[in-house]
Coordinates of C-alpha atoms and ligand atoms in Angstrom, one line a residue:
M12 CA 25.2 23.0 -23.2
T13 CA 26.1 22.8 -19.5
K14 CA 29.7 23.4 -18.6
I15 CA 31.5 20.3 -17.4
I16 CA 34.0 20.6 -14.5
E17 CA 37.2 18.5 -14.5
V18 CA 37.8 16.7 -11.3
Q19 CA 41.1 14.9 -10.6
L20 CA 41.0 11.7 -8.7
N21 CA 43.8 10.0 -6.8
D22 CA 45.2 6.7 -8.0
Q23 CA 43.1 4.6 -5.6
A24 CA 39.8 6.2 -6.6
V25 CA 40.7 5.9 -10.3
S26 CA 41.5 2.2 -9.9
E27 CA 38.2 1.5 -8.0
M28 CA 36.2 3.5 -10.5
K29 CA 37.8 1.5 -13.4
K30 CA 36.5 -1.6 -11.7
G31 CA 33.0 -0.2 -11.8
Y32 CA 32.7 1.5 -8.4
P33 CA 30.0 4.2 -9.0
L34 CA 30.6 6.5 -6.0
I35 CA 33.0 9.5 -6.2
P36 CA 34.7 9.3 -2.8
K37 CA 35.2 12.5 -1.0
N38 CA 38.8 11.7 0.0
G39 CA 39.7 10.7 -3.5
V40 CA 39.4 14.2 -5.1
L41 CA 42.7 16.0 -5.7
N42 CA 41.2 19.4 -6.6
P43 CA 38.2 19.9 -4.3
Q44 CA 38.3 23.6 -4.9
A45 CA 36.9 23.0 -8.4
L46 CA 33.6 21.7 -6.8
K47 CA 31.3 24.7 -6.3
E48 CA 27.7 24.1 -7.1
E49 CA 25.9 20.8 -6.5
G50 CA 24.4 19.5 -9.6
S51 CA 27.4 20.4 -11.7
L52 CA 28.4 17.8 -14.3
L53 CA 31.8 16.4 -13.8
K54 CA 34.5 15.0 -16.0
L55 CA 36.5 12.7 -13.8
V56 CA 40.2 12.4 -14.7
D57 CA 43.3 10.9 -13.3
R58 CA 46.3 12.8 -12.0
N59 CA 47.5 13.1 -15.6
W60 CA 44.2 14.5 -16.8
R61 CA 43.3 11.4 -18.6
F62 CA 39.6 10.6 -18.9
V63 CA 38.1 8.1 -16.4
A64 CA 34.3 8.8 -16.3
K65 CA 31.6 11.4 -16.2
G66 CA 29.2 12.1 -13.4
Y67 CA 27.6 14.8 -11.2
Y68 CA 28.4 16.6 -8.0
G69 CA 26.0 15.8 -5.2
V70 CA 27.0 15.4 -1.6
Q71 CA 25.8 12.3 0.3
N72 CA 27.3 10.9 3.5
K73 CA 30.2 8.9 1.9
G74 CA 30.7 10.5 -1.5
I75 CA 30.5 13.8 -3.3
G76 CA 28.7 12.4 -6.4
W77 CA 28.1 9.5 -8.7
V78 CA 29.4 8.2 -12.0
L79 CA 26.8 8.4 -14.8
T80 CA 28.8 7.2 -17.8
R81 CA 32.2 5.7 -18.6
K82 CA 32.0 6.8 -22.3
E83 CA 33.9 9.9 -23.0
N84 CA 31.7 11.0 -25.9
E85 CA 28.4 10.3 -24.2
E86 CA 26.6 13.5 -23.1
I87 CA 24.9 13.7 -19.7
D88 CA 21.5 14.8 -21.0
F89 CA 17.9 13.8 -21.4
D90 CA 18.7 10.9 -23.6
L91 CA 21.1 9.4 -21.0
F92 CA 18.6 9.7 -18.2
K93 CA 15.9 8.3 -20.5
S94 CA 17.9 5.2 -21.5
K95 CA 18.8 4.4 -17.8
I96 CA 15.2 4.9 -16.6
A97 CA 13.7 3.0 -19.5
A98 CA 16.1 0.1 -18.9
A99 CA 15.2 0.0 -15.2
F100 CA 11.5 -0.1 -15.9
K101 CA 12.0 -2.9 -18.4
R102 CA 13.8 -4.9 -15.8
R103 CA 10.7 -4.7 -13.6
E104 CA 8.3 -6.0 -16.3
A105 CA 7.6 -9.1 -14.3
F106 CA 6.5 -6.9 -11.3
Y107 CA 4.3 -4.7 -13.5
N108 CA 2.6 -7.9 -14.9
D109 CA 2.0 -9.5 -11.5
P110 CA -1.5 -8.6 -10.2
N111 CA -0.7 -9.8 -6.7
T112 CA 2.1 -7.3 -6.2
T113 CA 1.3 -3.6 -7.0
A114 CA 4.0 -1.9 -5.1
F115 CA 7.7 -2.2 -5.8
R116 CA 10.9 -0.2 -6.6
V117 CA 11.3 0.7 -10.2
F118 CA 14.6 2.6 -10.0
N119 CA 17.2 1.8 -7.4
G120 CA 19.9 4.5 -7.5
E121 CA 23.4 3.4 -8.4
G122 CA 22.1 -0.1 -9.0
D123 CA 20.2 1.2 -12.0
G124 CA 22.9 3.7 -13.0
I125 CA 21.9 6.9 -11.3
G126 CA 23.2 7.2 -7.7
G127 CA 21.1 9.4 -5.4
L128 CA 17.8 8.7 -7.0
T129 CA 15.1 6.1 -6.3
I130 CA 11.6 5.7 -7.7
D131 CA 9.0 3.5 -6.1
Y132 CA 5.7 2.4 -7.7
Y133 CA 2.5 2.2 -5.8
D134 CA -0.4 1.0 -8.0
G135 CA -0.1 3.8 -10.6
Y136 CA 1.4 6.4 -8.2
Y137 CA 5.2 7.1 -8.3
M138 CA 7.3 8.2 -5.4
V139 CA 10.6 9.8 -6.4
S140 CA 13.3 10.2 -3.6
W141 CA 16.2 12.6 -4.0
Y142 CA 19.3 12.0 -1.9
S143 CA 21.2 15.1 -2.5
E144 CA 20.8 18.7 -3.6
G145 CA 22.9 17.9 -6.6
I146 CA 20.6 15.2 -8.1
Y147 CA 17.6 17.3 -7.1
S148 CA 18.9 20.1 -9.3
L149 CA 18.8 17.7 -12.2
K150 CA 15.2 16.8 -11.6
H151 CA 13.8 18.4 -14.7
H152 CA 15.5 15.6 -16.7
I153 CA 14.0 12.9 -14.7
Y154 CA 10.5 14.3 -14.6
N155 CA 10.7 14.9 -18.4
V156 CA 11.6 11.3 -18.8
L157 CA 8.8 10.1 -16.6
D158 CA 6.3 12.3 -18.6
K159 CA 7.5 10.7 -21.7
I160 CA 7.7 7.0 -20.8
V161 CA 5.3 6.3 -18.0
D162 CA 1.6 6.4 -17.7
Y163 CA 1.2 7.6 -14.1
K164 CA -1.7 8.7 -12.0
A165 CA 0.5 11.1 -10.1
I166 CA 4.0 11.7 -9.0
Y167 CA 5.1 12.5 -5.4
E168 CA 8.6 13.3 -4.2
K169 CA 10.6 13.1 -1.0
K170 CA 13.8 15.1 -0.4
R171 CA 16.1 13.0 1.6
F172 CA 18.8 15.6 2.1
A173 CA 19.3 18.6 4.4
Q174 CA 18.2 22.0 3.1
K175 CA 19.7 25.0 4.7
G176 CA 21.1 22.7 7.3
Q177 CA 17.7 21.2 8.1
Y178 CA 16.5 17.8 7.3
I179 CA 12.8 17.6 6.9
E180 CA 11.4 14.3 5.7
Q181 CA 8.3 15.3 3.8
D182 CA 6.3 14.0 0.9
D183 CA 5.3 16.5 -1.8
F184 CA 2.9 16.3 -4.7
V185 CA 4.6 16.9 -8.0
R186 CA 2.2 16.4 -10.9
G187 CA -0.7 14.3 -12.2
E188 CA -3.9 14.0 -10.3
E189 CA -3.7 13.9 -6.5
G190 CA -4.5 10.5 -5.0
D191 CA -7.3 9.8 -2.5
F192 CA -5.1 8.3 0.2
P193 CA -4.8 5.9 1.7
I194 CA -4.7 3.7 -1.3
I195 CA -4.5 -0.1 -0.9
V196 CA -1.6 -1.8 -2.6
K197 CA -1.1 -5.5 -2.9
E198 CA 2.0 -7.5 -2.0
N199 CA 2.0 -11.2 -2.7
G200 CA -1.8 -11.0 -2.3
M201 CA -1.6 -9.1 1.1
N202 CA -3.1 -5.7 1.3
Y203 CA -1.3 -2.6 2.6
A204 CA -2.6 0.9 3.1
V205 CA -0.3 3.5 1.8
D206 CA -0.3 7.3 2.0
L207 CA 2.1 9.1 -0.3
N208 CA 1.2 12.5 1.0
D209 CA 1.5 12.2 4.8
G210 CA 4.8 13.3 6.2
A211 CA 7.5 10.7 6.5
M212 CA 5.1 7.7 6.8
T213 CA 4.1 6.0 3.6
G214 CA 3.0 2.9 5.5
I215 CA 5.3 0.2 4.2
F216 CA 9.0 -0.5 3.6
L217 CA 9.1 -2.1 0.2
D218 CA 12.5 -3.6 0.8
Q219 CA 11.1 -6.1 3.3
R220 CA 8.7 -7.8 0.8
D221 CA 10.5 -11.1 0.7
V222 CA 10.7 -11.2 4.5
R223 CA 7.0 -10.6 4.9
K224 CA 6.3 -13.4 2.5
A225 CA 8.7 -15.8 4.3
I226 CA 7.0 -15.0 7.6
R227 CA 3.6 -15.6 6.2
D228 CA 4.4 -18.7 4.3
H229 CA 6.9 -20.5 6.6
Y230 CA 7.3 -19.1 10.1
A231 CA 4.0 -17.8 11.5
E232 CA 1.6 -20.7 11.6
G233 CA 0.3 -21.5 15.1
R234 CA 2.9 -19.2 16.8
T235 CA 2.5 -16.3 19.1
V236 CA 4.4 -13.4 17.5
L237 CA 6.3 -10.5 19.0
N238 CA 7.0 -7.8 16.4
T239 CA 9.3 -5.1 17.8
F240 CA 9.9 -1.7 16.2
S241 CA 6.7 -2.6 14.4
Y242 CA 5.9 0.8 12.7
T243 CA 2.6 0.1 10.9
G244 CA 2.6 -3.6 11.8
A245 CA 3.4 -4.8 8.3
F246 CA 5.1 -7.9 9.7
S247 CA 2.3 -8.6 12.1
V248 CA -0.2 -8.5 9.2
A249 CA 1.9 -11.1 7.3
A250 CA 2.2 -13.3 10.4
S251 CA -1.5 -13.1 11.1
L252 CA -2.4 -14.0 7.5
G253 CA 0.1 -16.9 7.9
G254 CA -1.9 -18.3 10.7
A255 CA -0.3 -16.9 13.8
K256 CA -2.1 -17.5 17.0
K257 CA -1.7 -13.9 18.0
T258 CA 0.5 -11.0 17.3
V259 CA 2.0 -8.3 19.6
S260 CA 3.2 -5.2 17.9
V261 CA 5.4 -2.8 19.8
D262 CA 6.4 0.7 18.7
L263 CA 7.2 3.9 20.5
A264 CA 5.4 6.2 18.0
S265 CA 1.9 7.0 19.0
R266 CA 0.7 7.1 15.4
S267 CA 1.8 3.5 14.9
K268 CA -1.3 2.3 16.7
S269 CA -3.9 3.7 14.3
K270 CA -1.7 2.8 11.4
T271 CA -1.4 -0.8 12.6
I272 CA -5.2 -1.0 13.2
E273 CA -5.6 0.2 9.6
Q274 CA -3.2 -2.4 8.2
F275 CA -5.1 -5.2 10.0
S276 CA -8.4 -3.8 8.9
V277 CA -7.6 -3.7 5.2
N278 CA -6.8 -7.4 5.5
A279 CA -10.1 -8.2 7.3
I280 CA -8.2 -9.2 10.5
D281 CA -9.9 -8.3 13.7
Y282 CA -7.4 -6.0 15.3
E283 CA -9.1 -6.4 18.7
Q284 CA -7.8 -10.0 18.8
Q285 CA -4.2 -8.6 18.4
E286 CA -2.1 -6.6 20.8
I287 CA -0.8 -3.2 19.7
R288 CA 1.4 -1.4 22.2
V289 CA 2.7 2.1 22.0
M290 CA 5.7 1.5 24.2
D291 CA 9.5 1.5 24.3
V292 CA 10.7 -1.9 23.0
F293 CA 13.3 -2.2 25.8
D294 CA 10.6 -1.6 28.4
Y295 CA 8.5 -4.2 26.8
F296 CA 11.3 -6.7 27.0
R297 CA 11.6 -6.1 30.7
Y298 CA 7.9 -6.4 31.1
A299 CA 7.8 -9.7 29.2
K300 CA 10.7 -11.1 31.2
R301 CA 9.1 -10.2 34.5
H302 CA 5.9 -11.9 33.4
E303 CA 7.8 -14.8 31.8
L304 CA 6.1 -14.3 28.5
K305 CA 7.4 -16.4 25.7
Y306 CA 6.9 -16.2 21.9
G307 CA 7.2 -18.6 19.1
L308 CA 8.4 -15.9 16.7
V309 CA 10.2 -12.7 17.5
I310 CA 10.9 -10.1 14.9
L311 CA 13.7 -7.5 15.3
D312 CA 13.8 -4.7 12.8
P313 CA 15.2 -1.6 14.6
P314 CA 16.2 1.7 13.0
S315 CA 20.0 2.2 12.7
F316 CA 19.8 4.6 15.6
A317 CA 17.1 5.1 18.1
R318 CA 17.0 7.5 21.0
S319 CA 14.1 7.4 23.4
K320 CA 13.8 9.1 26.8
K321 CA 15.6 6.3 28.6
Y322 CA 17.7 4.4 26.0
T323 CA 20.1 5.1 23.2
F324 CA 20.3 2.2 20.7
S325 CA 22.7 1.9 17.8
T326 CA 22.6 -1.2 15.7
A327 CA 26.3 -1.1 15.2
R328 CA 27.0 -1.2 18.9
N329 CA 23.9 -2.7 20.6
Y330 CA 22.6 -5.4 18.3
P331 CA 24.0 -8.2 20.4
E332 CA 22.1 -6.9 23.4
L333 CA 18.9 -6.7 21.4
V334 CA 19.3 -10.3 20.3
K335 CA 19.9 -11.3 24.0
D336 CA 16.6 -9.6 24.9
A337 CA 14.9 -11.6 22.1
I338 CA 16.5 -14.9 23.2
A339 CA 15.1 -14.4 26.7
V340 CA 11.5 -14.3 25.4
T341 CA 11.7 -16.9 22.6
E342 CA 10.4 -20.4 23.2
K343 CA 12.5 -23.5 22.6
N344 CA 12.4 -24.1 18.9
G345 CA 11.1 -20.6 18.4
I346 CA 12.1 -18.4 15.5
I347 CA 13.9 -15.1 15.6
V348 CA 13.9 -12.8 12.5
A349 CA 16.9 -10.5 12.9
S350 CA 17.1 -7.6 10.4
T351 CA 19.0 -4.4 10.0
N352 CA 19.3 -1.8 7.3
N353 CA 22.5 -0.3 8.6
A354 CA 24.9 0.0 5.7
S355 CA 28.0 0.6 7.9
F356 CA 28.7 -3.1 8.3
G357 CA 28.2 -6.3 6.3
M358 CA 26.5 -9.6 6.7
K359 CA 29.5 -11.2 8.3
R360 CA 29.7 -8.7 11.1
F361 CA 25.9 -8.8 11.5
K362 CA 26.1 -12.6 12.0
S363 CA 28.9 -12.1 14.5
F364 CA 26.5 -9.9 16.6
I365 CA 23.9 -12.6 16.6
D366 CA 26.5 -15.3 17.4
K367 CA 27.8 -13.2 20.3
A368 CA 24.4 -13.0 21.9
F369 CA 23.8 -16.7 21.7
K370 CA 27.3 -17.5 23.0
E371 CA 26.9 -15.2 25.9
T372 CA 23.6 -16.6 26.9
K373 CA 24.8 -20.2 26.3
T374 CA 22.0 -20.8 23.9
K375 CA 22.2 -22.8 20.7
Y376 CA 20.7 -21.8 17.4
K377 CA 20.5 -22.8 13.8
V378 CA 20.4 -20.3 10.9
L379 CA 17.5 -21.1 8.6
E380 CA 17.7 -18.3 6.1
E381 CA 19.8 -15.4 5.2
S382 CA 18.7 -12.7 2.8
S383 CA 19.3 -9.2 1.6
L384 CA 17.5 -6.8 -0.7
P385 CA 14.8 -8.1 -3.0
R386 CA 15.3 -8.2 -6.8
D387 CA 13.7 -4.9 -7.6
F388 CA 16.2 -3.2 -5.2
R389 CA 18.9 -3.8 -7.8
S390 CA 22.4 -3.6 -6.6
N391 CA 25.8 -4.5 -8.0
R392 CA 27.1 -7.8 -6.6
N393 CA 30.7 -6.5 -6.7
F394 CA 29.9 -3.7 -4.2
P395 CA 27.9 -5.2 -1.3
E396 CA 28.1 -2.0 0.7
F397 CA 25.1 -0.7 -1.4
N398 CA 23.1 -3.8 -0.5
Y399 CA 22.3 -2.5 3.0
L400 CA 19.6 -4.9 4.1
K401 CA 20.7 -7.9 6.1
V402 CA 18.2 -10.5 7.4
V403 CA 18.9 -13.6 9.3
I404 CA 16.1 -16.0 10.2
L405 CA 17.1 -18.5 12.9
E406 CA 15.7 -21.1 15.2
K407 CA 16.5 -21.1 18.9
L408 CA 17.4 -24.7 19.7
N409 CA 17.2 -24.9 23.5
Ligands
SAH15 N1 9.8 -3.1 11.2 C1 9.1 -2.0 10.6 C2 9.9 -0.8 10.3 C3 10.6 -0.3 11.5 S1 11.0 1.4 11.4 C4 8.4 -2.5 9.3 O1 8.7 -3.6 8.8 O2 7.6 -1.8 8.7 C5 11.6 1.8 12.9 C6 10.5 2.0 14.0 O3 11.1 1.9 15.2 C7 9.8 3.3 13.9 O4 8.4 3.1 13.7 C8 10.1 3.9 15.3 O5 8.9 4.6 15.9 C9 10.4 2.7 16.1 N2 11.2 2.9 17.3 C10 12.4 3.5 17.4 N3 12.9 3.4 18.7 C11 12.0 2.6 19.4 C12 12.0 2.1 20.7 N4 13.0 2.4 21.5 N5 11.0 1.4 21.1 C13 10.0 1.1 20.2 N6 10.0 1.5 18.9 C14 11.0 2.3 18.5

């Protein structure tokens, strides 16, 4: 049996944890010298050595590990991982049974009871993401569970933590029979090409499924669409299938062009009727303003931080300016979809960024929809900080 390390927490950390908070905060540990090797199993105790919870040691940005059980006599072993993973799969039964959606998240970290681990499903293929050295060192448990309870074509993994000080985002084949990528997955009847063995790009961000559907079903028809930070053009495809007059996709990465052509093509959309620009979004806004181009739908989905040759963009600091750029090129009664995956602020603050941009440009707007992560990205309602996605869909009124 693995040795368990006792970690003492300060009163605040204990009180939060008793309310169900799953992260072990770095600054809440009273005896950090006890923490040596990531992946160690921990018994979390209060300052009087009374039991609080059990978890594991794994360093992520805000915490040094996660709670796995609050039962003193429960062992952290194969059975515990199995019951959590099996329960998570069961919660996604409706997704497994829906032939129109064949890509979704089956295990969402702390939301499903194991922080630092996510598992995505792509039509028979599984992608496991590890967010710390610690959880990665427990991988044998998780792969043993998957061998036992799922019928997979193959498993791939992504290590989303620095190794020897270096962060390399890469997909690796783990087991099964290697796929013939790209494969085509379905999402609410739309097709998306996905490659699980191609560096950082898999082709689609699963957490935006509901937004793609909303764009297709409610906001695209008859409109000219500007999709900024477009990556593989997933939103453009949804808009086009929803009857958009035309889409313009703008992304700095040169690979985004062939990837976007591919996404249009697997949906039988003539990509030559669409515009795909490999270009800095901020330069594109200047160009559009200079030519007085206007759009009926503008989509903003930037990364948390972006650094190009000319500009540095941080969502936490520069989102109001981005919205101002969007306002300048949006028609009267046009729609703006504003999205961010930055976990460092909440919906209220995000909406204040949007509001600031409209106030400063003396423009009026109406919020039509607000949303966060879709259902398969399970998260605890009491701890909104783990529900990082914030999307506001609004209408520009004048
Ligand atoms: N909206 C996309 C995901 C965006 S990922 C989707 O739904 O699939 C962020 C993208 O922003 C990346 O593809 C990156 O290449 C691009 N990017 C970052 N900085 C940029 C900039 N200054 N101009 C244009 N694209 C940028």
